[in-house]
Every structure is written in C-alpha cells, then in structure tokens.
GROMACS .gro file of C-alpha atoms in nm:
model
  310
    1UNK     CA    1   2.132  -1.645   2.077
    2UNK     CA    2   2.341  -1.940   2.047
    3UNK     CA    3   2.027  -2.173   2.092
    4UNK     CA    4   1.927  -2.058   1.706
    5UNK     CA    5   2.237  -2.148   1.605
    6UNK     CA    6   2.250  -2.538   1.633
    7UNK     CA    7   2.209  -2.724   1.301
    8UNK     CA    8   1.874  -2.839   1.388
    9UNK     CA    9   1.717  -2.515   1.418
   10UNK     CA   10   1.871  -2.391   1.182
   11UNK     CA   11   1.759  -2.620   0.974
   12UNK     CA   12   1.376  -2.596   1.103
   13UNK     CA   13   1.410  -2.163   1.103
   14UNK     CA   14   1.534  -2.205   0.688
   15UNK     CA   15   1.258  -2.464   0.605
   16UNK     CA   16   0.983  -2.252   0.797
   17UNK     CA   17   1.082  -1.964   0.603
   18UNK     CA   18   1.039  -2.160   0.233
   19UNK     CA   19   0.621  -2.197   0.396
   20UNK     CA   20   0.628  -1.872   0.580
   21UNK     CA   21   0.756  -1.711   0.213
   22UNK     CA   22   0.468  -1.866   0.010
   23UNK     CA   23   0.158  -1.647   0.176
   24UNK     CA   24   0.352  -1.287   0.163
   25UNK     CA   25   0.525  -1.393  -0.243
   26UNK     CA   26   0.196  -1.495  -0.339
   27UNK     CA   27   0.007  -1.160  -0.289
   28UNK     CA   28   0.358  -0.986  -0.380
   29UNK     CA   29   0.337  -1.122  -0.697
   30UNK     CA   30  -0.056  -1.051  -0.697
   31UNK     CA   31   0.013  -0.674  -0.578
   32UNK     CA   32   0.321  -0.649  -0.866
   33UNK     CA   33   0.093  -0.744  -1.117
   34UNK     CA   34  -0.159  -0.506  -1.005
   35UNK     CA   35   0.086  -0.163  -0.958
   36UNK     CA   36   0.247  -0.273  -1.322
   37UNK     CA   37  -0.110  -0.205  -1.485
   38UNK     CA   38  -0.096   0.161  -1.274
   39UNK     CA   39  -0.303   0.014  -0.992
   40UNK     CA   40  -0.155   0.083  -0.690
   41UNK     CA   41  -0.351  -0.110  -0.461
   42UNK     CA   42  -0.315  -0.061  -0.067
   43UNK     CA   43  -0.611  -0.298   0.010
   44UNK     CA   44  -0.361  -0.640   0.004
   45UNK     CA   45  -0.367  -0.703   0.376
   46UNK     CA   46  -0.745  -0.666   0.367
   47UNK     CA   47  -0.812  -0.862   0.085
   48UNK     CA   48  -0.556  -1.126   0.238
   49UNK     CA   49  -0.812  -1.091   0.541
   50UNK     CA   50  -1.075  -1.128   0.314
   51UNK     CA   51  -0.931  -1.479   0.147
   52UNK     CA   52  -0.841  -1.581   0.527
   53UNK     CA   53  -1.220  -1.586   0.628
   54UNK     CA   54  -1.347  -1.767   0.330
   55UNK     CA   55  -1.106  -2.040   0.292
   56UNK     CA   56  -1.169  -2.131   0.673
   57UNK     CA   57  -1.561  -2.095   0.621
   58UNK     CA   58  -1.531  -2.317   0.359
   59UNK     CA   59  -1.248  -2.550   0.522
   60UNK     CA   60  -1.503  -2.577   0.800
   61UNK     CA   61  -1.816  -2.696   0.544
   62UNK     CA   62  -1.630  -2.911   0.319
   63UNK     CA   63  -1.298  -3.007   0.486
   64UNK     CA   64  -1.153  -2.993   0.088
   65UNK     CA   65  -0.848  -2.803   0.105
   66UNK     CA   66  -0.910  -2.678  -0.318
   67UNK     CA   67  -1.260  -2.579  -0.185
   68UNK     CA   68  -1.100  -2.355   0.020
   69UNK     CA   69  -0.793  -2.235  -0.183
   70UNK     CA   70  -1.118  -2.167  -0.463
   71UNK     CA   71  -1.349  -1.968  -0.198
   72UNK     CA   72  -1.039  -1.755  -0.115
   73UNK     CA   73  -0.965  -1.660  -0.455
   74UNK     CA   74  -1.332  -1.598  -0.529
   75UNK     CA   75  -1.324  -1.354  -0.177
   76UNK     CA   76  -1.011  -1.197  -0.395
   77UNK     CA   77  -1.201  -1.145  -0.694
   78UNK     CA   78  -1.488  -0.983  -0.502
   79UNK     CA   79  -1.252  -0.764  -0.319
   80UNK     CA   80  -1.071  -0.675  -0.608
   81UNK     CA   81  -1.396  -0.558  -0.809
   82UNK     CA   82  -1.446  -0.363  -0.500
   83UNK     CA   83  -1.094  -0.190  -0.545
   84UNK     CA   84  -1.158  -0.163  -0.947
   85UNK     CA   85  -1.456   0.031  -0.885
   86UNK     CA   86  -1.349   0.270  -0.711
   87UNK     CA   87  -1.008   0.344  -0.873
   88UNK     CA   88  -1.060   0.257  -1.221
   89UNK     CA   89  -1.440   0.319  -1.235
   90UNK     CA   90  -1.507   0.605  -1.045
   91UNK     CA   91  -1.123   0.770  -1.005
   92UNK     CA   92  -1.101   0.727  -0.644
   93UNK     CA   93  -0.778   0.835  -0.487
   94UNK     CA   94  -0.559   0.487  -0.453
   95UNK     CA   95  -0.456   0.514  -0.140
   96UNK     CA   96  -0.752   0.650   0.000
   97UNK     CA   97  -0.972   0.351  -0.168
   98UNK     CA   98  -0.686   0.090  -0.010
   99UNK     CA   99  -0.679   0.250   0.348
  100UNK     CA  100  -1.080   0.219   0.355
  101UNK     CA  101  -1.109  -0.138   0.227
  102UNK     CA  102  -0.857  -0.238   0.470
  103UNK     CA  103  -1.035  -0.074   0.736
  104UNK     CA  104  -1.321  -0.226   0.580
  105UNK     CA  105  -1.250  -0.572   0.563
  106UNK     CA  106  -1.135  -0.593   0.919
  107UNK     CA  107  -1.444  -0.500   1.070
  108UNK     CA  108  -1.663  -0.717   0.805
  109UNK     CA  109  -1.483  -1.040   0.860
  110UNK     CA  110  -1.500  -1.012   1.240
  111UNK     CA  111  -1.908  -0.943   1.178
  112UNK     CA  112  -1.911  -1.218   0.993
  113UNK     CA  113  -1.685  -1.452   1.174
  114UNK     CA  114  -1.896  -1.429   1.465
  115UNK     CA  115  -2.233  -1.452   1.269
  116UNK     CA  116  -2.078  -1.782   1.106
  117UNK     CA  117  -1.940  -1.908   1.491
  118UNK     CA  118  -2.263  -1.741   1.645
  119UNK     CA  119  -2.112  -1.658   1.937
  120UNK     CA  120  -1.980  -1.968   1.999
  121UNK     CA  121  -1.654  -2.197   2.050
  122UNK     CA  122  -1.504  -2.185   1.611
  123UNK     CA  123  -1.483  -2.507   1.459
  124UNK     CA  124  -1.149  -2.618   1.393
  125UNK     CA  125  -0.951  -2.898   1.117
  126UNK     CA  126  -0.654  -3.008   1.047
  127UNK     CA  127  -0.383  -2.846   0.866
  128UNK     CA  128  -0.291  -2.991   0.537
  129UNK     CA  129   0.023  -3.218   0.501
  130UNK     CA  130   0.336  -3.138   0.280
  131UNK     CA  131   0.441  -3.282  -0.066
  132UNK     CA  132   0.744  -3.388  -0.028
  133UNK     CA  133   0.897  -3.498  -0.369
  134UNK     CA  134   1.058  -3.831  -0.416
  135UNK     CA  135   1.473  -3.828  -0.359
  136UNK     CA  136   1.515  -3.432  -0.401
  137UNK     CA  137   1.355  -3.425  -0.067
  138UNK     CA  138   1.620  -3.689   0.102
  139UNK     CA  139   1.908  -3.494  -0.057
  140UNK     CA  140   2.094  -3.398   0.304
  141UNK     CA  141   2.061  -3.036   0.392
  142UNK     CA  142   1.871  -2.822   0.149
  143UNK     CA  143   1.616  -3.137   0.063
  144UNK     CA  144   1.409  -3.079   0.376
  145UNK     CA  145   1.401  -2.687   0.303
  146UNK     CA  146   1.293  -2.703  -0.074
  147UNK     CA  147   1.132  -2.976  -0.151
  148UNK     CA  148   0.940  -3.115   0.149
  149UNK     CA  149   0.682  -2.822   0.129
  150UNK     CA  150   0.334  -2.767   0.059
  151UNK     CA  151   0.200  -2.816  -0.328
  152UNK     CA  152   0.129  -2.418  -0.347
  153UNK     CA  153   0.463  -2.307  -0.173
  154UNK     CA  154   0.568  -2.526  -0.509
  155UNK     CA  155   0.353  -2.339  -0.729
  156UNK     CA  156   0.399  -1.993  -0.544
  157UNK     CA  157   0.789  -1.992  -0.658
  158UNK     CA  158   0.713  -2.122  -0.996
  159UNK     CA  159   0.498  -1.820  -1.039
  160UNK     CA  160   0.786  -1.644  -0.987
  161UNK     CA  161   0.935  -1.711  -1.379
  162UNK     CA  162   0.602  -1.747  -1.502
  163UNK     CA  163   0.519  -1.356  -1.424
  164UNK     CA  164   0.828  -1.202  -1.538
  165UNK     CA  165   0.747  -1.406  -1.892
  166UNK     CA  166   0.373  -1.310  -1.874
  167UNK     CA  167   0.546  -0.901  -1.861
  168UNK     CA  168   0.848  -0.935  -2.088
  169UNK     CA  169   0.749  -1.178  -2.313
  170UNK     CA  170   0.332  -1.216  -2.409
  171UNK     CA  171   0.109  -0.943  -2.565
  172UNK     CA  172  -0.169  -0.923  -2.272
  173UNK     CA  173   0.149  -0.863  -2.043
  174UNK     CA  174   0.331  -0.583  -2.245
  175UNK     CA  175  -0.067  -0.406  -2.259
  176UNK     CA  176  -0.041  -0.468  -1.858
  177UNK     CA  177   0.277  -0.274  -1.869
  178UNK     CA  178   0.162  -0.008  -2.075
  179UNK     CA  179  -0.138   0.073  -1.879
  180UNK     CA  180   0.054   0.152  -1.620
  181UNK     CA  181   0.335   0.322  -1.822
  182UNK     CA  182   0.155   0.507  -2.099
  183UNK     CA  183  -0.199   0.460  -2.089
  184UNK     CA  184  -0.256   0.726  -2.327
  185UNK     CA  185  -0.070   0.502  -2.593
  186UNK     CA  186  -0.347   0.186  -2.522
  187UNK     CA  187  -0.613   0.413  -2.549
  188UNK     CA  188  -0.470   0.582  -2.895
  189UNK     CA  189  -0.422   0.192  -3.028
  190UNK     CA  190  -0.819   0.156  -2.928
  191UNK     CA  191  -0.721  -0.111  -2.641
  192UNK     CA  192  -0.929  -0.059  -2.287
  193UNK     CA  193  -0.729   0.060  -2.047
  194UNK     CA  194  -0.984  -0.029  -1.744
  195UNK     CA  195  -1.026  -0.353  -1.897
  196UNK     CA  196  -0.645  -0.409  -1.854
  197UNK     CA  197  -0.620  -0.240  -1.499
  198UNK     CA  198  -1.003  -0.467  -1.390
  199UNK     CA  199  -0.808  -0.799  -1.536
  200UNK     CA  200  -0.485  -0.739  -1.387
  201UNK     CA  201  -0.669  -0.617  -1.034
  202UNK     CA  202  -0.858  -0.915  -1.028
  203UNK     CA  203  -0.598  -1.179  -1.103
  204UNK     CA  204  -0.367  -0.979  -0.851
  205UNK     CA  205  -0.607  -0.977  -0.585
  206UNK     CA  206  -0.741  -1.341  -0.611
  207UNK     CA  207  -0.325  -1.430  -0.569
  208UNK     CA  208  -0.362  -1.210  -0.286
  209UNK     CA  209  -0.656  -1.390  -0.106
  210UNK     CA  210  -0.500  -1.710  -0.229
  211UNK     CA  211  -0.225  -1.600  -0.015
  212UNK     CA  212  -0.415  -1.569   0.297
  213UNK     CA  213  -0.606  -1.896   0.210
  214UNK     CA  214  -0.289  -2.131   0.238
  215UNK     CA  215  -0.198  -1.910   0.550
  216UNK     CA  216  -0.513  -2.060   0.756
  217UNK     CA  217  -0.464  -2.412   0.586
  218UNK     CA  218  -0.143  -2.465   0.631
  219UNK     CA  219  -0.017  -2.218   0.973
  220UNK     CA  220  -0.356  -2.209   1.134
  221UNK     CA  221  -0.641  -2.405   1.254
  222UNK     CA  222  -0.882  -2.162   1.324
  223UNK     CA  223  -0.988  -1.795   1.197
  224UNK     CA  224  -0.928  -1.538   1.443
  225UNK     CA  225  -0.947  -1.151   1.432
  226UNK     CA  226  -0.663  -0.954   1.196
  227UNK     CA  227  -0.468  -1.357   1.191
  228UNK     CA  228  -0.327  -1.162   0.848
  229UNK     CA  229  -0.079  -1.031   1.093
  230UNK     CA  230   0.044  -0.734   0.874
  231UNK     CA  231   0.187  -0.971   0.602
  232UNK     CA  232  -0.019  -0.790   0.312
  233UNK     CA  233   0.178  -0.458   0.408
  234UNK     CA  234   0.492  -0.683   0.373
  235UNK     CA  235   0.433  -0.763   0.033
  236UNK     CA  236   0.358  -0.418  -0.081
  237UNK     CA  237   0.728  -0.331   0.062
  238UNK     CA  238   0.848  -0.656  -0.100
  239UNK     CA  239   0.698  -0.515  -0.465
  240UNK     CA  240   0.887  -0.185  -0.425
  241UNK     CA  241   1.214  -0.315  -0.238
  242UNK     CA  242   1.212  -0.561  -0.564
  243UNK     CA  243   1.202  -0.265  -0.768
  244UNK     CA  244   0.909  -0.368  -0.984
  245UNK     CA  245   1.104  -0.679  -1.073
  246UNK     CA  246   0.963  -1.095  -1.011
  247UNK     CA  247   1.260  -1.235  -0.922
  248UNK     CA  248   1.437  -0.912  -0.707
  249UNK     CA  249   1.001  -0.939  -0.520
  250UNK     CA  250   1.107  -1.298  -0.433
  251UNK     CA  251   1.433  -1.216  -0.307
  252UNK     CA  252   1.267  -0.959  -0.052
  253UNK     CA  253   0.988  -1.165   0.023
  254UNK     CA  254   1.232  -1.456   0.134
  255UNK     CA  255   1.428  -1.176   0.346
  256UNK     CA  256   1.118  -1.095   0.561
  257UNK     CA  257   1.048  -1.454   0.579
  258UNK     CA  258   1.334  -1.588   0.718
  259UNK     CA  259   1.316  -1.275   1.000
  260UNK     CA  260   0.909  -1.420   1.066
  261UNK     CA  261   1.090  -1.765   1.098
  262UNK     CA  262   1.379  -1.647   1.349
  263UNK     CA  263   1.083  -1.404   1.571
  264UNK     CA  264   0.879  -1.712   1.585
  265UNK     CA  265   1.172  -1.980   1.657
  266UNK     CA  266   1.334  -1.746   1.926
  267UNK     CA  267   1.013  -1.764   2.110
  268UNK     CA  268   1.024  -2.134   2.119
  269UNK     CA  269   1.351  -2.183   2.247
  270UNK     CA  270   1.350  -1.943   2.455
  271UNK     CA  271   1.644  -1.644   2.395
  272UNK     CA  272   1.729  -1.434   2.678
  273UNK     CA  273   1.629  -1.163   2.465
  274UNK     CA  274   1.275  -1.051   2.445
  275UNK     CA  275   1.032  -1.165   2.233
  276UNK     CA  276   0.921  -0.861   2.067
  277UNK     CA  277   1.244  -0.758   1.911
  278UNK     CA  278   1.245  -1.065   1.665
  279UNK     CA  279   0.900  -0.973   1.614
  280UNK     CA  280   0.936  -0.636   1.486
  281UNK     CA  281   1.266  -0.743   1.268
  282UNK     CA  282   1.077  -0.803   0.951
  283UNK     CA  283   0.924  -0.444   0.968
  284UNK     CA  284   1.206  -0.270   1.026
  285UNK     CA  285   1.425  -0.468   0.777
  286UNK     CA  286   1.112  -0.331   0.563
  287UNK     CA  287   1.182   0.045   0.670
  288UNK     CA  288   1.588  -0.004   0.589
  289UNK     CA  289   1.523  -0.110   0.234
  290UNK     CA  290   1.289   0.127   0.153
  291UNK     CA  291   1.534   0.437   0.277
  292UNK     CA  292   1.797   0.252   0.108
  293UNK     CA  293   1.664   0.176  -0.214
  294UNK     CA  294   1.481   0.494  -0.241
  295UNK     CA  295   1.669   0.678  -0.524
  296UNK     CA  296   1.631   0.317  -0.729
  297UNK     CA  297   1.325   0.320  -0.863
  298UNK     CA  298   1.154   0.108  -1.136
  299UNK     CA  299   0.801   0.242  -1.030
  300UNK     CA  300   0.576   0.232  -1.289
  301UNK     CA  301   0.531   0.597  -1.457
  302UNK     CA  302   0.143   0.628  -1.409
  303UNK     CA  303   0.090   0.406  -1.062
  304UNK     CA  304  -0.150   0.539  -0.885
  305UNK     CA  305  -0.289   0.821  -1.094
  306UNK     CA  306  -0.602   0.750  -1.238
  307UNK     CA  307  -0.656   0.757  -1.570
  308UNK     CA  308  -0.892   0.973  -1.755
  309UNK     CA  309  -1.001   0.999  -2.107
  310UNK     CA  310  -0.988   1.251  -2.357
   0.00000   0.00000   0.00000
C-alpha cells in the first residue's frame, strides 16, 4: 500500500478522480432530474451504453469531438423517448421498463458495433486533450487536480449549482418537482404532467449519454462490449446516497470516483494486494451508504408510480 501513498500518485489518483467523476456526475445529475419529475429511471447504464456507441461511431466518421458529444446526446434522447413511452405513456412498471432497456441496449450496441466494424479490426482516434486554465492550473497542489481537466469535466461540476437553481429557484423546475411530488396538484392547475416527466426524461437521459460520450473520448480509444463498466448503476446510488440533493449527488459521485481512481492506480503500481479488491471498492462503498442512509430519505413522494388521470 505504501506505493499509493507517495505525493506523486497521490497526486495523479486525486486528479484522475476530478475526470473519472465527470462521466458518473453527469448522468447523476441526468438521473436526479429524471426521479425529481417521479421518473424513476433504471435504464442509465444502458442509455450510458447507448451514448458510448454513438459518440465513437461518430468520433470514427468525423474525428470532431462536439460531433460526438452531439450524437451521444441525440442516442440519449432516443433512449429516453424509449423510457417515456413506456412509463409515462403506457404505465409500464419503472423498474421493469429500466431492467429491459438495459438488457436491451447491451445486446443492440454489440449488433451494431459489429455491423459498423463488420467483423473487422475497430477503428481507433485519439483521445481529446485537457483545458487547462491559465495560472489556476500552475497553482502548486490542487492546480493540476481542478483546473487542468477536460472542458466538460468543467461544465459537468458547474451543472452542479445550475440544477439545484433550475429546482429551487425557476417555475419549469418547481413543476419538475411537483410532478414527482403531487402530480395530482399539476394536473388540477391544467399543467401536463407527461409533458413535465417526457421533458425532464429527455434532458436527464441525453446528460446521461453525454456521460458515456466523454467516457470513450476522453478514457477510451475504442468501443468495446459493456465499456460502461457499471458506472450508470453508480449514479443511480449516487442520486439516492445524495438524498435527492445536487450538491450532497456530487459529493457521492466524487466518493466512488476517487475508489475507481485508487482500483485503477493500484493495478499500475503494482500492490501486493490483489487487483480485484480495489475494483469492487466503489460498489461496496455503494452498498454501505445505502444501508446507512436508509432511514434518510428525501425520495420524491410519487417516484416510480405512474401516474394516472382522473
């Protein structure tokens, strides 16, 4: 263990963790806005799957990084009309509709993967390169780790303040709220419930494919089978461990981070102990804080029962 404790990889396992953060707080805060409208949507780690694919297909045809970042939240978009169908449409069980599309989208992108690769060696690129911002990023110590990151790990934690106004603060986000709280009240004020849970499904689930789209362009080079990794189940833990809350999301998100950062730094340098027990750390950090914070629940009154009109 001591080799992860010198200040240089340290100081590489805390500035990891800022990137590694951005991909699961970007579909947290996708999947928060979502279960505060009464969605409670378990597709996230396919539709992360789903914004994985498309952002490398169109990596791979156009090389433009916003291309890609755009095709992944259009994959979102789809995905979440997918999810809005059957919940808010048709009154689908939740869970059942999330478990399916997951199930779904694994299978489809690896049928489509290999259509697009036709059997052959994938194309590869580049990653993209980080923004580092002039002097805050030479400040010694915590200038490397903030701000000498990628553009969207910028724009991922400024989210962060931007939500919690959108829900506290603005008219469309207080409707949000409601749906999910009292939708009976929207519907007695003549205000469309669905069309509050479709908008707040679809914005939450194109930040969720958005997610998976800087995963492949800034972690990977190549699409490969399930790369998602189990990072969309993260964030749904992250929502609820947060209690419903932006900021508290962010704090659990940047938890499970820095335990991704130490499984895959411990690998590198090599600790005596295996492997696989860093790996597992962030999920059963995940298990601890839901048994602990259990009996603390901000959980939306109506998540996950659909709604139906009188």
């Amino acid at each position: 263990m001591a080799e992860l404790l010198t200040p240089a990889i340290l100081l590489s396992i805390l500035s990891a963790s800022v990137g590694a953060a951005t991909i699961i707080l970007l579909a947290a805060l996708g999947e928060l806005l979502t279960e505060r409208a009464g969605i409670w949507n378990m597709g996230v780690e396919g539709t992360m799957l789903c914004g994985c694919l498309a952002a490398y297909v169109a990596m791979c045809e156009t090389g433009s990084p916003v291309a890609a970042a755009g095709a992944a939240m259009l994959a979102g978009v789809a995905a979440g009309l997918v999810i809005g169908l059957l919940t808010v449409s048709l009154k689908v069980d939740h869970f059942v509709t999330g478990l399916g599309f997951n199930l779904l989208a694994s299978g489809l992108t690896l049928f489509l993967f290999r259509s697009y690769t036709a059997g052959g060696k994938p194309a590869g690129y580049g990653t993209i390169d980080r923004w580092p911002i002039p002097f805050l990023s030479e400040i010694p110590g915590i200038g490397p780790i903030l701000f000498n990151q990628h553009l969207l790990t910028y724009a991922a934690f400024l989210l962060v303040p931007l939500v919690s106004i959108f829900l506290s603060r603005t008219r469309p986000g207080l409707e949000c709220r409601a749906a999910g709280e009292n939708p009976e009240f929207l519907e007695a004020k003549g205000i469309s419930v669905a069309k509050r849970q479709y908008g707040a499904l679809l914005v939450g689930s194109a930040l969720t494919a958005l997610g998976g789209g800087f995963m492949m362009l800034a972690f990977a080079t190549e699409f490969r089978p399930d790369i998602s990794g189990g990072r969309g189940w993260l964030a749904i833990v992250a929502v609820i461990a947060g209690n419903w809350r932006p900021l508290r999301t962010m704090i659990a998100v940047i938890v499970f981070a820095v335990l991704d950062s130490l499984a895959i730094h411990a690998q590198g340098v090599g600790v005596a102990i295996p492997y696989q027990f860093f790996l597992m750390l962030p999920y059963a950090a995940s298990i601890l804080l839901l048994a602990v914070l259990r009996t603390r629940s901000g959980q939306p009154a109506r998540l996950g029962i659909p709604f139906l009109r009188r």
